[in-house]
mmCIF file of N, CA and C in Angstrom:
data_model
loop_
_atom_site.group_PDB
_atom_site.id
_atom_site.type_symbol
_atom_site.label_atom_id
_atom_site.label_comp_id
_atom_site.label_asym_id
_atom_site.label_seq_id
_atom_site.Cartn_x
_atom_site.Cartn_y
_atom_site.Cartn_z
ATOM 1 N N UNK A 1 51.582 -19.143 -111.501
ATOM 2 C CA UNK A 1 52.895 -18.322 -110.969
ATOM 3 C C UNK A 1 53.458 -18.889 -109.627
ATOM 4 N N UNK A 2 52.346 -19.014 -108.651
ATOM 5 C CA UNK A 2 52.924 -19.503 -107.342
ATOM 6 C C UNK A 2 53.396 -21.129 -107.486
ATOM 7 N N UNK A 3 52.902 -21.799 -108.326
ATOM 8 C CA UNK A 3 53.568 -22.924 -108.659
ATOM 9 C C UNK A 3 54.722 -23.054 -109.144
ATOM 10 N N UNK A 4 55.231 -21.706 -110.024
ATOM 11 C CA UNK A 4 56.689 -21.718 -110.883
ATOM 12 C C UNK A 4 57.450 -21.495 -109.475
ATOM 13 N N UNK A 5 57.282 -20.419 -108.739
ATOM 14 C CA UNK A 5 57.939 -19.838 -107.504
ATOM 15 C C UNK A 5 58.288 -20.817 -106.643
ATOM 16 N N UNK A 6 57.277 -21.841 -106.201
ATOM 17 C CA UNK A 6 57.534 -22.744 -105.143
ATOM 18 C C UNK A 6 58.725 -23.852 -105.941
ATOM 19 N N UNK A 7 58.575 -24.458 -107.074
ATOM 20 C CA UNK A 7 59.296 -25.119 -107.529
ATOM 21 C C UNK A 7 60.883 -24.654 -107.656
ATOM 22 N N UNK A 8 60.817 -23.303 -108.242
ATOM 23 C CA UNK A 8 62.105 -22.559 -108.308
ATOM 24 C C UNK A 8 62.766 -22.645 -106.782
ATOM 25 N N UNK A 9 62.175 -22.279 -105.924
ATOM 26 C CA UNK A 9 62.650 -22.028 -104.618
ATOM 27 C C UNK A 9 62.985 -23.518 -104.182
ATOM 28 N N UNK A 10 62.276 -24.361 -104.235
ATOM 29 C CA UNK A 10 62.779 -25.746 -103.836
ATOM 30 C C UNK A 10 63.987 -26.315 -104.610
ATOM 31 N N UNK A 11 64.209 -25.711 -105.979
ATOM 32 C CA UNK A 11 65.136 -26.235 -106.532
ATOM 33 C C UNK A 11 66.598 -25.506 -106.566
ATOM 34 N N UNK A 12 66.411 -24.514 -105.546
ATOM 35 C CA UNK A 12 67.229 -23.340 -105.100
ATOM 36 C C UNK A 12 67.634 -22.749 -106.467
ATOM 37 N N UNK A 13 66.869 -22.339 -107.285
ATOM 38 C CA UNK A 13 67.372 -21.542 -108.537
ATOM 39 C C UNK A 13 67.631 -19.951 -108.298
ATOM 40 N N UNK A 14 68.496 -19.308 -108.985
ATOM 41 C CA UNK A 14 69.047 -18.176 -108.579
ATOM 42 C C UNK A 14 67.850 -17.287 -109.750
ATOM 43 N N UNK A 15 67.512 -16.168 -109.015
ATOM 44 C CA UNK A 15 66.778 -15.152 -109.723
ATOM 45 C C UNK A 15 67.648 -13.970 -109.791
ATOM 46 N N UNK A 16 67.501 -13.196 -110.932
ATOM 47 C CA UNK A 16 68.008 -12.065 -111.560
ATOM 48 C C UNK A 16 67.200 -11.192 -112.408
ATOM 49 N N UNK A 17 67.273 -9.909 -112.539
ATOM 50 C CA UNK A 17 66.479 -9.313 -113.266
ATOM 51 C C UNK A 17 67.206 -7.860 -113.301
ATOM 52 N N UNK A 18 66.649 -6.965 -114.030
ATOM 53 C CA UNK A 18 67.332 -5.625 -114.232
ATOM 54 C C UNK A 18 66.531 -4.571 -113.107
ATOM 55 N N UNK A 19 67.116 -3.720 -112.853
ATOM 56 C CA UNK A 19 66.724 -2.804 -111.827
ATOM 57 C C UNK A 19 65.561 -2.087 -112.313
ATOM 58 N N UNK A 20 65.167 -2.089 -113.466
ATOM 59 C CA UNK A 20 63.915 -1.560 -114.076
ATOM 60 C C UNK A 20 62.736 -2.372 -113.650
ATOM 61 N N UNK A 21 62.897 -3.425 -112.977
ATOM 62 C CA UNK A 21 61.989 -4.339 -112.398
ATOM 63 C C UNK A 21 61.092 -3.176 -111.598
ATOM 64 N N UNK A 22 61.833 -2.553 -110.776
ATOM 65 C CA UNK A 22 61.151 -1.498 -109.494
ATOM 66 C C UNK A 22 60.284 -0.831 -110.422
ATOM 67 N N UNK A 23 60.815 -0.446 -111.517
ATOM 68 C CA UNK A 23 59.971 0.949 -112.281
ATOM 69 C C UNK A 23 58.703 0.346 -112.617
ATOM 70 N N UNK A 24 58.674 -1.151 -113.030
ATOM 71 C CA UNK A 24 57.076 -1.592 -113.590
ATOM 72 C C UNK A 24 56.381 -1.919 -112.497
ATOM 73 N N UNK A 25 56.947 -2.177 -111.311
ATOM 74 C CA UNK A 25 55.913 -2.715 -110.113
ATOM 75 C C UNK A 25 55.525 -1.957 -109.135
ATOM 76 N N UNK A 26 56.398 -1.000 -108.992
ATOM 77 C CA UNK A 26 56.275 0.083 -107.644
ATOM 78 C C UNK A 26 55.360 1.245 -107.974
ATOM 79 N N UNK A 27 55.335 2.024 -109.354
ATOM 80 C CA UNK A 27 54.473 3.185 -109.105
ATOM 81 C C UNK A 27 52.994 3.129 -108.783
ATOM 82 N N UNK A 28 52.422 2.292 -109.428
ATOM 83 C CA UNK A 28 51.032 1.997 -109.158
ATOM 84 C C UNK A 28 50.497 1.758 -107.701
ATOM 85 N N UNK A 29 51.062 0.882 -106.831
ATOM 86 C CA UNK A 29 50.737 0.881 -105.575
ATOM 87 C C UNK A 29 51.406 2.090 -104.666
ATOM 88 N N UNK A 30 52.519 2.698 -105.190
ATOM 89 C CA UNK A 30 53.062 3.911 -104.551
ATOM 90 C C UNK A 30 51.955 5.063 -104.550
ATOM 91 N N UNK A 31 51.554 5.118 -106.037
ATOM 92 C CA UNK A 31 50.338 6.374 -106.099
ATOM 93 C C UNK A 31 49.156 6.140 -105.470
ATOM 94 N N UNK A 32 48.849 4.913 -105.359
ATOM 95 C CA UNK A 32 47.289 4.358 -104.611
ATOM 96 C C UNK A 32 47.495 4.319 -102.952
ATOM 97 N N UNK A 33 48.729 4.347 -102.379
ATOM 98 C CA UNK A 33 49.265 4.486 -101.296
ATOM 99 C C UNK A 33 48.871 2.935 -100.673
ATOM 100 N N UNK A 34 49.007 2.008 -101.510
ATOM 101 C CA UNK A 34 49.051 0.674 -101.077
ATOM 102 C C UNK A 34 50.303 0.037 -100.347
ATOM 103 N N UNK A 35 50.301 0.364 -99.169
ATOM 104 C CA UNK A 35 51.874 0.202 -98.625
ATOM 105 C C UNK A 35 51.783 -1.542 -98.283
ATOM 106 N N UNK A 36 50.669 -1.922 -98.278
ATOM 107 C CA UNK A 36 50.714 -3.658 -98.069
ATOM 108 C C UNK A 36 51.296 -4.273 -99.303
ATOM 109 N N UNK A 37 50.605 -3.744 -100.623
ATOM 110 C CA UNK A 37 51.597 -4.349 -101.812
ATOM 111 C C UNK A 37 52.980 -3.980 -101.910
ATOM 112 N N UNK A 38 53.146 -2.946 -101.556
ATOM 113 C CA UNK A 38 54.825 -2.389 -101.552
ATOM 114 C C UNK A 38 55.478 -3.299 -100.410
ATOM 115 N N UNK A 39 55.066 -3.893 -99.502
ATOM 116 C CA UNK A 39 55.658 -4.576 -98.581
ATOM 117 C C UNK A 39 55.901 -5.883 -98.927
ATOM 118 N N UNK A 40 54.728 -6.346 -99.706
ATOM 119 C CA UNK A 40 54.589 -7.789 -100.314
ATOM 120 C C UNK A 40 55.515 -7.813 -101.375
ATOM 121 N N UNK A 41 55.816 -7.001 -102.111
ATOM 122 C CA UNK A 41 56.918 -6.815 -103.373
ATOM 123 C C UNK A 41 58.046 -6.923 -102.702
ATOM 124 N N UNK A 42 58.548 -6.025 -101.932
ATOM 125 C CA UNK A 42 59.976 -5.883 -101.006
ATOM 126 C C UNK A 42 60.129 -7.105 -100.318
ATOM 127 N N UNK A 43 59.003 -8.032 -99.554
ATOM 128 C CA UNK A 43 59.302 -9.152 -99.061
ATOM 129 C C UNK A 43 59.715 -10.341 -99.954
ATOM 130 N N UNK A 44 58.898 -10.256 -101.202
ATOM 131 C CA UNK A 44 59.281 -11.309 -102.139
ATOM 132 C C UNK A 44 60.643 -11.073 -102.708
ATOM 133 N N UNK A 45 61.030 -10.016 -102.992
ATOM 134 C CA UNK A 45 62.583 -9.577 -103.551
ATOM 135 C C UNK A 45 63.814 -10.249 -102.313
ATOM 136 N N UNK A 46 63.278 -10.091 -101.213
ATOM 137 C CA UNK A 46 64.240 -10.558 -100.161
ATOM 138 C C UNK A 46 64.181 -12.030 -99.962
ATOM 139 N N UNK A 47 63.052 -12.651 -99.945
ATOM 140 C CA UNK A 47 62.669 -14.012 -100.064
ATOM 141 C C UNK A 47 63.469 -14.911 -101.121
ATOM 142 N N UNK A 48 63.182 -14.357 -102.127
ATOM 143 C CA UNK A 48 63.776 -14.910 -103.440
ATOM 144 C C UNK A 48 65.183 -14.620 -103.804
ATOM 145 N N UNK A 49 65.834 -13.469 -102.778
ATOM 146 C CA UNK A 49 67.208 -13.422 -102.997
ATOM 147 C C UNK A 49 67.330 -13.057 -104.421
ATOM 148 N N UNK A 50 66.713 -12.245 -105.152
ATOM 149 C CA UNK A 50 66.733 -11.575 -106.290
ATOM 150 C C UNK A 50 68.140 -10.775 -106.603
ATOM 151 N N UNK A 51 68.895 -11.171 -107.515
ATOM 152 C CA UNK A 51 69.926 -9.970 -108.055
ATOM 153 C C UNK A 51 69.612 -9.161 -109.096
ATOM 154 N N UNK A 52 69.689 -7.864 -108.459
ATOM 155 C CA UNK A 52 69.049 -6.701 -109.539
ATOM 156 C C UNK A 52 70.210 -6.174 -110.073
ATOM 157 N N UNK A 53 70.368 -6.239 -111.523
ATOM 158 C CA UNK A 53 71.330 -5.949 -112.269
ATOM 159 C C UNK A 53 71.144 -4.649 -112.961
ATOM 160 N N UNK A 54 72.213 -3.959 -112.860
ATOM 161 C CA UNK A 54 72.189 -2.456 -113.523
ATOM 162 C C UNK A 54 72.319 -2.667 -115.069
ATOM 163 N N UNK A 55 71.480 -1.984 -115.704
ATOM 164 C CA UNK A 55 71.505 -2.229 -117.458
ATOM 165 C C UNK A 55 72.969 -1.276 -117.737
ATOM 166 N N UNK A 56 73.731 -2.097 -118.695
ATOM 167 C CA UNK A 56 74.942 -1.472 -119.191
ATOM 168 C C UNK A 56 74.791 -1.754 -120.753
ATOM 169 N N UNK A 57 75.733 -1.383 -121.324
ATOM 170 C CA UNK A 57 75.684 -1.419 -122.882
ATOM 171 C C UNK A 57 75.620 -2.975 -123.511
ATOM 172 N N UNK A 58 76.290 -3.911 -122.759
ATOM 173 C CA UNK A 58 76.252 -5.251 -123.069
ATOM 174 C C UNK A 58 74.841 -5.666 -123.087
ATOM 175 N N UNK A 59 74.234 -5.399 -122.086
ATOM 176 C CA UNK A 59 72.903 -5.793 -121.564
ATOM 177 C C UNK A 59 71.959 -5.306 -122.618
ATOM 178 N N UNK A 60 72.163 -3.987 -122.987
ATOM 179 C CA UNK A 60 71.165 -3.416 -123.727
ATOM 180 C C UNK A 60 71.424 -4.024 -125.168
ATOM 181 N N UNK A 61 72.583 -4.357 -125.571
ATOM 182 C CA UNK A 61 72.766 -5.045 -127.068
ATOM 183 C C UNK A 61 72.174 -6.594 -126.780
ATOM 184 N N UNK A 62 72.544 -7.188 -125.870
ATOM 185 C CA UNK A 62 71.533 -8.490 -125.644
ATOM 186 C C UNK A 62 70.142 -8.450 -125.982
ATOM 187 N N UNK A 63 69.622 -7.150 -125.334
ATOM 188 C CA UNK A 63 68.317 -6.983 -125.540
ATOM 189 C C UNK A 63 67.759 -6.732 -126.788
ATOM 190 N N UNK A 64 68.803 -6.009 -127.429
ATOM 191 C CA UNK A 64 68.557 -5.575 -129.007
ATOM 192 C C UNK A 64 68.174 -6.997 -129.862
ATOM 193 N N UNK A 65 69.568 -7.916 -129.606
ATOM 194 C CA UNK A 65 69.310 -9.267 -130.484
ATOM 195 C C UNK A 65 68.165 -9.971 -129.949
ATOM 196 N N UNK A 66 67.813 -9.948 -128.642
ATOM 197 C CA UNK A 66 66.473 -10.735 -128.097
ATOM 198 C C UNK A 66 65.189 -10.153 -129.161
ATOM 199 N N UNK A 67 65.179 -8.797 -129.076
ATOM 200 C CA UNK A 67 63.949 -8.333 -129.744
ATOM 201 C C UNK A 67 63.793 -8.416 -131.368
ATOM 202 N N UNK A 68 65.369 -8.514 -131.900
ATOM 203 C CA UNK A 68 65.264 -8.937 -133.332
ATOM 204 C C UNK A 68 64.791 -10.267 -133.338
ATOM 205 N N UNK A 69 65.281 -11.111 -132.671
ATOM 206 C CA UNK A 69 64.857 -12.597 -132.770
ATOM 207 C C UNK A 69 63.425 -12.818 -132.265
ATOM 208 N N UNK A 70 63.005 -12.298 -131.437
ATOM 209 C CA UNK A 70 61.618 -12.695 -130.871
ATOM 210 C C UNK A 70 60.669 -11.097 -131.048
ATOM 211 N N UNK A 71 60.221 -11.118 -132.087
ATOM 212 C CA UNK A 71 59.358 -9.703 -132.454
ATOM 213 C C UNK A 71 58.666 -9.136 -131.680
ATOM 214 N N UNK A 72 57.725 -10.225 -130.790
ATOM 215 C CA UNK A 72 56.727 -9.631 -129.801
ATOM 216 C C UNK A 72 57.355 -9.172 -128.498
ATOM 217 N N UNK A 73 58.546 -9.388 -128.415
ATOM 218 C CA UNK A 73 59.150 -9.017 -127.017
ATOM 219 C C UNK A 73 59.028 -7.760 -126.871
ATOM 220 N N UNK A 74 58.770 -7.281 -125.724
ATOM 221 C CA UNK A 74 58.641 -5.702 -125.155
ATOM 222 C C UNK A 74 60.046 -5.195 -124.903
ATOM 223 N N UNK A 75 60.179 -4.160 -124.990
ATOM 224 C CA UNK A 75 61.385 -3.510 -124.635
ATOM 225 C C UNK A 75 61.749 -3.802 -123.114
ATOM 226 N N UNK A 76 61.100 -3.459 -122.059
ATOM 227 C CA UNK A 76 61.329 -3.696 -120.807
ATOM 228 C C UNK A 76 61.613 -5.208 -120.643
ATOM 229 N N UNK A 77 60.638 -5.995 -120.904
ATOM 230 C CA UNK A 77 61.062 -7.516 -120.837
ATOM 231 C C UNK A 77 62.109 -7.921 -121.465
ATOM 232 N N UNK A 78 62.639 -7.545 -122.672
ATOM 233 C CA UNK A 78 63.778 -7.903 -123.459
ATOM 234 C C UNK A 78 64.887 -7.431 -122.570
ATOM 235 N N UNK A 79 64.803 -6.272 -121.647
ATOM 236 C CA UNK A 79 66.033 -5.940 -120.921
ATOM 237 C C UNK A 79 65.918 -6.770 -119.542
ATOM 238 N N UNK A 80 64.867 -7.150 -119.218
ATOM 239 C CA UNK A 80 64.897 -8.059 -117.895
ATOM 240 C C UNK A 80 65.421 -9.283 -118.307
ATOM 241 N N UNK A 81 65.003 -9.855 -119.457
ATOM 242 C CA UNK A 81 65.528 -11.217 -119.956
ATOM 243 C C UNK A 81 67.026 -10.960 -120.308
ATOM 244 N N UNK A 82 67.522 -9.795 -120.795
ATOM 245 C CA UNK A 82 68.740 -9.582 -121.035
ATOM 246 C C UNK A 82 69.779 -9.710 -119.989
ATOM 247 N N UNK A 83 69.288 -9.001 -118.928
ATOM 248 C CA UNK A 83 69.960 -8.964 -117.364
ATOM 249 C C UNK A 83 70.192 -10.397 -117.001
ATOM 250 N N UNK A 84 69.150 -11.098 -117.113
ATOM 251 C CA UNK A 84 69.286 -12.517 -116.230
ATOM 252 C C UNK A 84 70.448 -13.482 -117.257
ATOM 253 N N UNK A 85 70.401 -13.138 -118.695
ATOM 254 C CA UNK A 85 71.329 -13.788 -119.366
ATOM 255 C C UNK A 85 72.753 -13.409 -119.010
ATOM 256 N N UNK A 86 72.872 -12.110 -119.050
ATOM 257 C CA UNK A 86 74.022 -11.457 -118.552
ATOM 258 C C UNK A 86 74.780 -11.990 -117.727
ATOM 259 N N UNK A 87 73.810 -12.236 -116.580
ATOM 260 C CA UNK A 87 74.108 -12.528 -115.278
ATOM 261 C C UNK A 87 74.609 -14.005 -115.121
ATOM 262 N N UNK A 88 73.911 -14.712 -116.085
ATOM 263 C CA UNK A 88 74.201 -16.148 -116.087
ATOM 264 C C UNK A 88 73.101 -17.019 -115.588
ATOM 265 N N UNK A 89 72.201 -16.481 -115.427
ATOM 266 C CA UNK A 89 70.888 -17.285 -115.086
ATOM 267 C C UNK A 89 70.133 -17.796 -115.776
#
């Protein structure tokens, strides 16, 4: 993952995901009061300049089509991917 992120940053790639990413990453460190992990997550978001996309009807339909095409794709993962596709990343 580190190599991927380094390459992406050096290539000045744009990052986008759905706002639901916070739902996946923040509950456990918040529940366990691991403020260092929360800070690291927020720092990474800021450093990568990630665009967080609100889920709308068009994104949900892109997500549906992705799940039909790729049967192993989990619902939240399909929403994140659909958000990036919608955003043009």
